Amino acid sequence: MEKILQGIRVLELGQVLAGPFAGAIFADLGAEVVKLERVEGGDDARHMGPAFRHGDALNFHIFNRGKKSVAIDLKSAEGLAAFERLAANADVFIHNLRPGVTQALGIDGRALCDRHPRLIYCEISAFGHTGPMSLLPGYEPLIQAFSGLSSINGGPDDPPMRTGASVCDQGTGMWAVIGALALLQRRHATGKGGVVSTSLLETALVWAGQKADAYANEGRLPDRHRSGHPGFAPYEAFDTADSPLLICCGNDRLFAKLAHELGRDDWLEDPRFATNRARLNNKVALFDQLAPLLHEKTRAQWLGRFEAAGVPCAPVHTVPEAIAHPQVEALGMLQAVPGEDFRLTALPVSIDGERPSHRCVAPRLGQHNADFNVPMPG
């Protein structure tokens, strides 16, 4: 697993999340990732919150494990010359700089790939590489709001709200890696690299694609469900005697199993509830009968019965409950950082049955300048 991308060198000029997450994926898969940072302060993520280890915030450690750090002043002739040397020996370059910065420095995709034709250049922006807003910066909550993603989150009476996870930032980093790997494959055949462009807005639009496509093709505005689904019923969370339980009846066969476990086989003969489409049209009437029944037992009691009967269900966990669950522990998603006393979440993929492991702790600012013959400015 340590050698899957061995021999691939990635330059990452990334800030905070999307670019650094792309670099972290490459690092976990075995590539050498050289993080280029400002001389003064480095990546802003180093200071996103209180010091966690080695003077840097936890967020920096999460997204920069396994990398090397080179402090560089790209506003100086010496810094640009050092960057050019690094780019000449790199396979992939990733950045999420503010729009216009790379053009001002002369390291935009077209210019850099003209000088280094084998380079795969990955640019990450907020609003996309073209269009009237292409030069505007943006952040996760702004993009979720602008894209309509916030408008489909929450329940029918809730205000628009962002998702708790940074799905646009991290998703965009993932798309950048997918594009880079595709061009690495093409380079095997042609010898040439190319430019990958992706953005937080495009990622958000893909995540909202089911809702947007329904509106574009059928004129349907999405119903908002806190935990439910517009196409199935019952398919959401319900309160039990102690804790919430999510039940997913994705077809009539599963609903029949649920009805039987609840002692309500009569529902299967009731024209209001016999089919999924009927249940969608009579959801209030069904839930008026279903909710009191679920209140009669605890979540653990219902889980045992429903799982034995084959009814898809899950406890609505808190984060501590989720990471302590035997299934999550069996997956080994939380991995120790070598030489350190803390754990970080690993990549959600296994290859030949093995999950990529963290290779080393996030680097100190400029820790590897000497390794690449880049003098520390100042």
PDB file of C-alpha atoms in Angstrom, residues 83-273:
ATOM      1  CA  PHE A  83       9.462  26.932  -8.024  1.00  0.00           C
ATOM      2  CA  GLU A  84      10.397  26.415 -11.666  1.00  0.00           C
ATOM      3  CA  ARG A  85      13.023  23.843 -10.692  1.00  0.00           C
ATOM      4  CA  LEU A  86      10.499  22.005  -8.554  1.00  0.00           C
ATOM      5  CA  ALA A  87       7.856  22.089 -11.300  1.00  0.00           C
ATOM      6  CA  ALA A  88      10.330  20.648 -13.795  1.00  0.00           C
ATOM      7  CA  ASN A  89      10.642  17.527 -11.651  1.00  0.00           C
ATOM      8  CA  ALA A  90       7.002  17.224 -10.598  1.00  0.00           C
ATOM      9  CA  ASP A  91       4.262  15.046 -12.034  1.00  0.00           C
ATOM     10  CA  VAL A  92       1.292  16.910 -10.576  1.00  0.00           C
ATOM     11  CA  PHE A  93       0.793  20.500  -9.416  1.00  0.00           C
ATOM     12  CA  ILE A  94      -2.247  21.355  -7.280  1.00  0.00           C
ATOM     13  CA  HIS A  95      -3.308  24.815  -6.177  1.00  0.00           C
ATOM     14  CA  ASN A  96      -6.359  26.580  -4.816  1.00  0.00           C
ATOM     15  CA  LEU A  97      -4.968  30.102  -4.899  1.00  0.00           C
ATOM     16  CA  ARG A  98      -7.229  33.106  -5.292  1.00  0.00           C
ATOM     17  CA  PRO A  99      -8.254  33.614  -8.923  1.00  0.00           C
ATOM     18  CA  GLY A 100      -5.772  35.696 -10.881  1.00  0.00           C
ATOM     19  CA  VAL A 101      -2.799  35.000  -8.633  1.00  0.00           C
ATOM     20  CA  THR A 102      -1.228  32.336 -10.834  1.00  0.00           C
ATOM     21  CA  GLN A 103      -1.602  34.522 -13.919  1.00  0.00           C
ATOM     22  CA  ALA A 104       0.130  37.387 -12.132  1.00  0.00           C
ATOM     23  CA  LEU A 105       2.992  35.067 -11.174  1.00  0.00           C
ATOM     24  CA  GLY A 106       3.229  33.520 -14.631  1.00  0.00           C
ATOM     25  CA  ILE A 107       2.424  30.042 -13.349  1.00  0.00           C
ATOM     26  CA  ASP A 108      -1.082  29.624 -14.722  1.00  0.00           C
ATOM     27  CA  GLY A 109      -1.989  26.317 -16.328  1.00  0.00           C
ATOM     28  CA  ARG A 110      -1.285  27.194 -19.938  1.00  0.00           C
ATOM     29  CA  ALA A 111       2.022  28.934 -19.227  1.00  0.00           C
ATOM     30  CA  LEU A 112       3.369  26.285 -16.867  1.00  0.00           C
ATOM     31  CA  CYS A 113       2.332  23.360 -19.074  1.00  0.00           C
ATOM     32  CA  ASP A 114       3.923  25.040 -22.089  1.00  0.00           C
ATOM     33  CA  ARG A 115       7.217  25.066 -20.183  1.00  0.00           C
ATOM     34  CA  HIS A 116       6.712  21.590 -18.684  1.00  0.00           C
ATOM     35  CA  PRO A 117       4.568  19.549 -21.120  1.00  0.00           C
ATOM     36  CA  ARG A 118       4.474  16.421 -18.914  1.00  0.00           C
ATOM     37  CA  LEU A 119       3.069  18.314 -15.943  1.00  0.00           C
ATOM     38  CA  ILE A 120      -0.496  17.672 -14.798  1.00  0.00           C
ATOM     39  CA  TYR A 121      -1.845  20.974 -13.527  1.00  0.00           C
ATOM     40  CA  CYS A 122      -4.830  20.960 -11.147  1.00  0.00           C
ATOM     41  CA  GLU A 123      -6.537  24.265 -10.439  1.00  0.00           C
ATOM     42  CA  ILE A 124      -9.243  24.540  -7.792  1.00  0.00           C
ATOM     43  CA  SER A 125     -11.429  27.646  -7.620  1.00  0.00           C
ATOM     44  CA  ALA A 126     -14.611  28.742  -5.910  1.00  0.00           C
ATOM     45  CA  PHE A 127     -16.918  29.482  -8.850  1.00  0.00           C
ATOM     46  CA  GLY A 128     -15.206  27.747 -11.785  1.00  0.00           C
ATOM     47  CA  HIS A 129     -12.576  28.501 -14.410  1.00  0.00           C
ATOM     48  CA  THR A 130     -14.967  30.361 -16.736  1.00  0.00           C
ATOM     49  CA  GLY A 131     -18.005  32.626 -16.496  1.00  0.00           C
ATOM     50  CA  PRO A 132     -18.734  36.088 -15.033  1.00  0.00           C
ATOM     51  CA  MET A 133     -17.875  35.044 -11.461  1.00  0.00           C
ATOM     52  CA  SER A 134     -14.740  33.045 -12.230  1.00  0.00           C
ATOM     53  CA  LEU A 135     -12.440  35.578 -10.566  1.00  0.00           C
ATOM     54  CA  LEU A 136     -14.356  35.730  -7.287  1.00  0.00           C
ATOM     55  CA  PRO A 137     -13.117  33.951  -4.158  1.00  0.00           C
ATOM     56  CA  GLY A 138     -15.452  31.849  -2.056  1.00  0.00           C
ATOM     57  CA  TYR A 139     -15.788  29.672   1.010  1.00  0.00           C
ATOM     58  CA  GLU A 140     -17.754  26.530   1.846  1.00  0.00           C
ATOM     59  CA  PRO A 141     -20.882  28.176   3.344  1.00  0.00           C
ATOM     60  CA  LEU A 142     -21.005  30.778   0.563  1.00  0.00           C
ATOM     61  CA  ILE A 143     -20.912  28.080  -2.101  1.00  0.00           C
ATOM     62  CA  GLN A 144     -23.512  25.958  -0.341  1.00  0.00           C
ATOM     63  CA  ALA A 145     -25.785  29.008  -0.215  1.00  0.00           C
ATOM     64  CA  PHE A 146     -25.119  30.124  -3.810  1.00  0.00           C
ATOM     65  CA  SER A 147     -25.553  26.653  -5.334  1.00  0.00           C
ATOM     66  CA  GLY A 148     -28.914  25.960  -3.710  1.00  0.00           C
ATOM     67  CA  LEU A 149     -27.438  23.183  -1.607  1.00  0.00           C
ATOM     68  CA  SER A 150     -28.391  24.969   1.630  1.00  0.00           C
ATOM     69  CA  SER A 151     -31.970  25.328   0.430  1.00  0.00           C
ATOM     70  CA  ILE A 152     -32.510  21.557   0.306  1.00  0.00           C
ATOM     71  CA  ASN A 153     -30.991  20.847   3.709  1.00  0.00           C
ATOM     72  CA  GLY A 154     -33.161  20.598   6.823  1.00  0.00           C
ATOM     73  CA  GLY A 155     -36.881  20.161   7.330  1.00  0.00           C
ATOM     74  CA  PRO A 156     -39.842  21.907   5.712  1.00  0.00           C
ATOM     75  CA  ASP A 157     -40.061  24.609   8.384  1.00  0.00           C
ATOM     76  CA  ASP A 158     -36.330  25.142   8.847  1.00  0.00           C
ATOM     77  CA  PRO A 159     -34.403  28.022   7.325  1.00  0.00           C
ATOM     78  CA  PRO A 160     -31.810  27.081   4.679  1.00  0.00           C
ATOM     79  CA  MET A 161     -28.763  25.605   6.391  1.00  0.00           C
ATOM     80  CA  ARG A 162     -25.335  24.316   5.444  1.00  0.00           C
ATOM     81  CA  THR A 163     -24.339  20.722   5.944  1.00  0.00           C
ATOM     82  CA  GLY A 164     -22.147  20.070   8.946  1.00  0.00           C
ATOM     83  CA  ALA A 165     -19.325  18.617   6.838  1.00  0.00           C
ATOM     84  CA  SER A 166     -17.332  20.629   4.287  1.00  0.00           C
ATOM     85  CA  VAL A 167     -18.704  18.562   1.421  1.00  0.00           C
ATOM     86  CA  CYS A 168     -17.838  21.096  -1.280  1.00  0.00           C
ATOM     87  CA  ASP A 169     -14.248  21.701  -0.197  1.00  0.00           C
ATOM     88  CA  GLN A 170     -13.405  18.055   0.339  1.00  0.00           C
ATOM     89  CA  GLY A 171     -15.424  16.895  -2.652  1.00  0.00           C
ATOM     90  CA  THR A 172     -13.561  19.330  -4.891  1.00  0.00           C
ATOM     91  CA  GLY A 173     -10.230  18.051  -3.620  1.00  0.00           C
ATOM     92  CA  MET A 174     -11.402  14.556  -4.475  1.00  0.00           C
ATOM     93  CA  TRP A 175     -12.436  15.577  -8.018  1.00  0.00           C
ATOM     94  CA  ALA A 176      -9.018  17.165  -8.506  1.00  0.00           C
ATOM     95  CA  VAL A 177      -7.354  13.861  -7.626  1.00  0.00           C
ATOM     96  CA  ILE A 178      -9.682  11.912  -9.932  1.00  0.00           C
ATOM     97  CA  GLY A 179      -8.874  14.284 -12.792  1.00  0.00           C
ATOM     98  CA  ALA A 180      -5.147  14.079 -12.096  1.00  0.00           C
ATOM     99  CA  LEU A 181      -5.186  10.280 -12.049  1.00  0.00           C
ATOM    100  CA  ALA A 182      -7.092  10.272 -15.349  1.00  0.00           C
ATOM    101  CA  LEU A 183      -4.445  12.508 -16.934  1.00  0.00           C
ATOM    102  CA  LEU A 184      -1.642  10.383 -15.494  1.00  0.00           C
ATOM    103  CA  GLN A 185      -3.171   7.472 -17.384  1.00  0.00           C
ATOM    104  CA  ARG A 186      -3.429   9.550 -20.562  1.00  0.00           C
ATOM    105  CA  ARG A 187       0.188  10.654 -20.144  1.00  0.00           C
ATOM    106  CA  HIS A 188       1.282   7.011 -20.262  1.00  0.00           C
ATOM    107  CA  ALA A 189      -0.027   6.910 -23.840  1.00  0.00           C
ATOM    108  CA  THR A 190       0.788  10.419 -25.079  1.00  0.00           C
ATOM    109  CA  GLY A 191       3.655  11.654 -22.914  1.00  0.00           C
ATOM    110  CA  LYS A 192       1.776  14.893 -22.291  1.00  0.00           C
ATOM    111  CA  GLY A 193       0.105  16.275 -19.194  1.00  0.00           C
ATOM    112  CA  GLY A 194      -2.698  18.808 -19.164  1.00  0.00           C
ATOM    113  CA  VAL A 195      -4.914  21.023 -17.040  1.00  0.00           C
ATOM    114  CA  VAL A 196      -7.606  19.832 -14.629  1.00  0.00           C
ATOM    115  CA  SER A 197     -10.079  22.532 -13.562  1.00  0.00           C
ATOM    116  CA  THR A 198     -12.645  22.017 -10.838  1.00  0.00           C
ATOM    117  CA  SER A 199     -14.453  24.190  -8.326  1.00  0.00           C
ATOM    118  CA  LEU A 200     -16.526  24.201  -5.186  1.00  0.00           C
ATOM    119  CA  LEU A 201     -19.563  25.394  -7.148  1.00  0.00           C
ATOM    120  CA  GLU A 202     -19.386  22.515  -9.634  1.00  0.00           C
ATOM    121  CA  THR A 203     -19.048  20.061  -6.752  1.00  0.00           C
ATOM    122  CA  ALA A 204     -22.043  21.571  -4.960  1.00  0.00           C
ATOM    123  CA  LEU A 205     -24.135  21.381  -8.137  1.00  0.00           C
ATOM    124  CA  VAL A 206     -23.281  17.693  -8.522  1.00  0.00           C
ATOM    125  CA  TRP A 207     -24.226  16.950  -4.909  1.00  0.00           C
ATOM    126  CA  ALA A 208     -27.556  18.727  -5.498  1.00  0.00           C
ATOM    127  CA  GLY A 209     -27.940  17.100  -8.917  1.00  0.00           C
ATOM    128  CA  GLN A 210     -30.918  14.880  -8.126  1.00  0.00           C
ATOM    129  CA  LYS A 211     -32.931  17.868  -6.919  1.00  0.00           C
ATOM    130  CA  ALA A 212     -31.769  20.177  -9.709  1.00  0.00           C
ATOM    131  CA  ASP A 213     -32.460  17.569 -12.399  1.00  0.00           C
ATOM    132  CA  ALA A 214     -35.967  16.996 -11.029  1.00  0.00           C
ATOM    133  CA  TYR A 215     -36.665  20.719 -11.314  1.00  0.00           C
ATOM    134  CA  ALA A 216     -35.016  21.117 -14.730  1.00  0.00           C
ATOM    135  CA  ASN A 217     -36.868  18.172 -16.254  1.00  0.00           C
ATOM    136  CA  GLU A 218     -40.143  17.966 -14.358  1.00  0.00           C
ATOM    137  CA  GLY A 219     -40.534  21.415 -12.792  1.00  0.00           C
ATOM    138  CA  ARG A 220     -40.572  19.882  -9.315  1.00  0.00           C
ATOM    139  CA  LEU A 221     -39.124  21.892  -6.473  1.00  0.00           C
ATOM    140  CA  PRO A 222     -37.643  19.541  -3.871  1.00  0.00           C
ATOM    141  CA  ASP A 223     -39.534  18.816  -0.694  1.00  0.00           C
ATOM    142  CA  ARG A 224     -37.359  19.234   2.383  1.00  0.00           C
ATOM    143  CA  HIS A 225     -36.990  16.309   4.745  1.00  0.00           C
ATOM    144  CA  ARG A 226     -34.831  16.411   7.839  1.00  0.00           C
ATOM    145  CA  SER A 227     -33.946  12.757   7.469  1.00  0.00           C
ATOM    146  CA  GLY A 228     -36.430  11.451   4.929  1.00  0.00           C
ATOM    147  CA  HIS A 229     -36.657  10.856   1.205  1.00  0.00           C
ATOM    148  CA  PRO A 230     -39.167  12.255  -1.294  1.00  0.00           C
ATOM    149  CA  GLY A 231     -39.538   8.917  -3.081  1.00  0.00           C
ATOM    150  CA  PHE A 232     -40.118   6.426  -0.259  1.00  0.00           C
ATOM    151  CA  ALA A 233     -42.241   6.082   2.872  1.00  0.00           C
ATOM    152  CA  PRO A 234     -41.473   5.299   5.601  1.00  0.00           C
ATOM    153  CA  TYR A 235     -37.874   6.342   5.037  1.00  0.00           C
ATOM    154  CA  GLU A 236     -36.713   8.603   7.875  1.00  0.00           C
ATOM    155  CA  ALA A 237     -35.982   8.874  11.583  1.00  0.00           C
ATOM    156  CA  PHE A 238     -38.566   8.221  14.289  1.00  0.00           C
ATOM    157  CA  ASP A 239     -38.418   8.600  18.041  1.00  0.00           C
ATOM    158  CA  THR A 240     -38.469   5.417  20.109  1.00  0.00           C
ATOM    159  CA  ALA A 241     -38.896   5.149  23.882  1.00  0.00           C
ATOM    160  CA  ASP A 242     -35.373   6.523  24.362  1.00  0.00           C
ATOM    161  CA  SER A 243     -33.453   7.455  21.192  1.00  0.00           C
ATOM    162  CA  PRO A 244     -34.136   8.111  17.500  1.00  0.00           C
ATOM    163  CA  LEU A 245     -34.070   5.295  14.964  1.00  0.00           C
ATOM    164  CA  LEU A 246     -33.903   5.670  11.189  1.00  0.00           C
ATOM    165  CA  ILE A 247     -36.003   3.227   9.162  1.00  0.00           C
ATOM    166  CA  CYS A 248     -35.631   2.817   5.391  1.00  0.00           C
ATOM    167  CA  CYS A 249     -38.346   0.911   3.567  1.00  0.00           C
ATOM    168  CA  GLY A 250     -37.082   1.247   0.008  1.00  0.00           C
ATOM    169  CA  ASN A 251     -39.733  -1.063  -1.477  1.00  0.00           C
ATOM    170  CA  ASP A 252     -43.035  -2.718  -0.654  1.00  0.00           C
ATOM    171  CA  ARG A 253     -41.362  -5.975   0.420  1.00  0.00           C
ATOM    172  CA  LEU A 254     -39.434  -4.176   3.137  1.00  0.00           C
ATOM    173  CA  PHE A 255     -42.544  -2.311   4.253  1.00  0.00           C
ATOM    174  CA  ALA A 256     -44.316  -5.665   4.624  1.00  0.00           C
ATOM    175  CA  LYS A 257     -41.562  -6.859   6.956  1.00  0.00           C
ATOM    176  CA  LEU A 258     -41.857  -3.675   9.014  1.00  0.00           C
ATOM    177  CA  ALA A 259     -45.633  -3.984   9.234  1.00  0.00           C
ATOM    178  CA  HIS A 260     -45.359  -7.586  10.361  1.00  0.00           C
ATOM    179  CA  GLU A 261     -42.852  -6.751  13.137  1.00  0.00           C
ATOM    180  CA  LEU A 262     -45.157  -4.006  14.346  1.00  0.00           C
ATOM    181  CA  GLY A 263     -48.175  -6.323  14.369  1.00  0.00           C
ATOM    182  CA  ARG A 264     -49.877  -4.332  11.623  1.00  0.00           C
ATOM    183  CA  ASP A 265     -50.284  -6.769   8.750  1.00  0.00           C
ATOM    184  CA  ASP A 266     -53.588  -5.011   8.105  1.00  0.00           C
ATOM    185  CA  TRP A 267     -51.614  -2.132   6.570  1.00  0.00           C
ATOM    186  CA  LEU A 268     -50.822  -4.386   3.625  1.00  0.00           C
ATOM    187  CA  GLU A 269     -54.521  -4.638   2.774  1.00  0.00           C
ATOM    188  CA  ASP A 270     -55.213  -0.936   3.334  1.00  0.00           C
ATOM    189  CA  PRO A 271     -55.281   0.816  -0.072  1.00  0.00           C
ATOM    190  CA  ARG A 272     -53.743   3.898   1.542  1.00  0.00           C
ATOM    191  CA  PHE A 273     -50.607   1.979   2.550  1.00  0.00           C
TER     192      PHE A 273
END
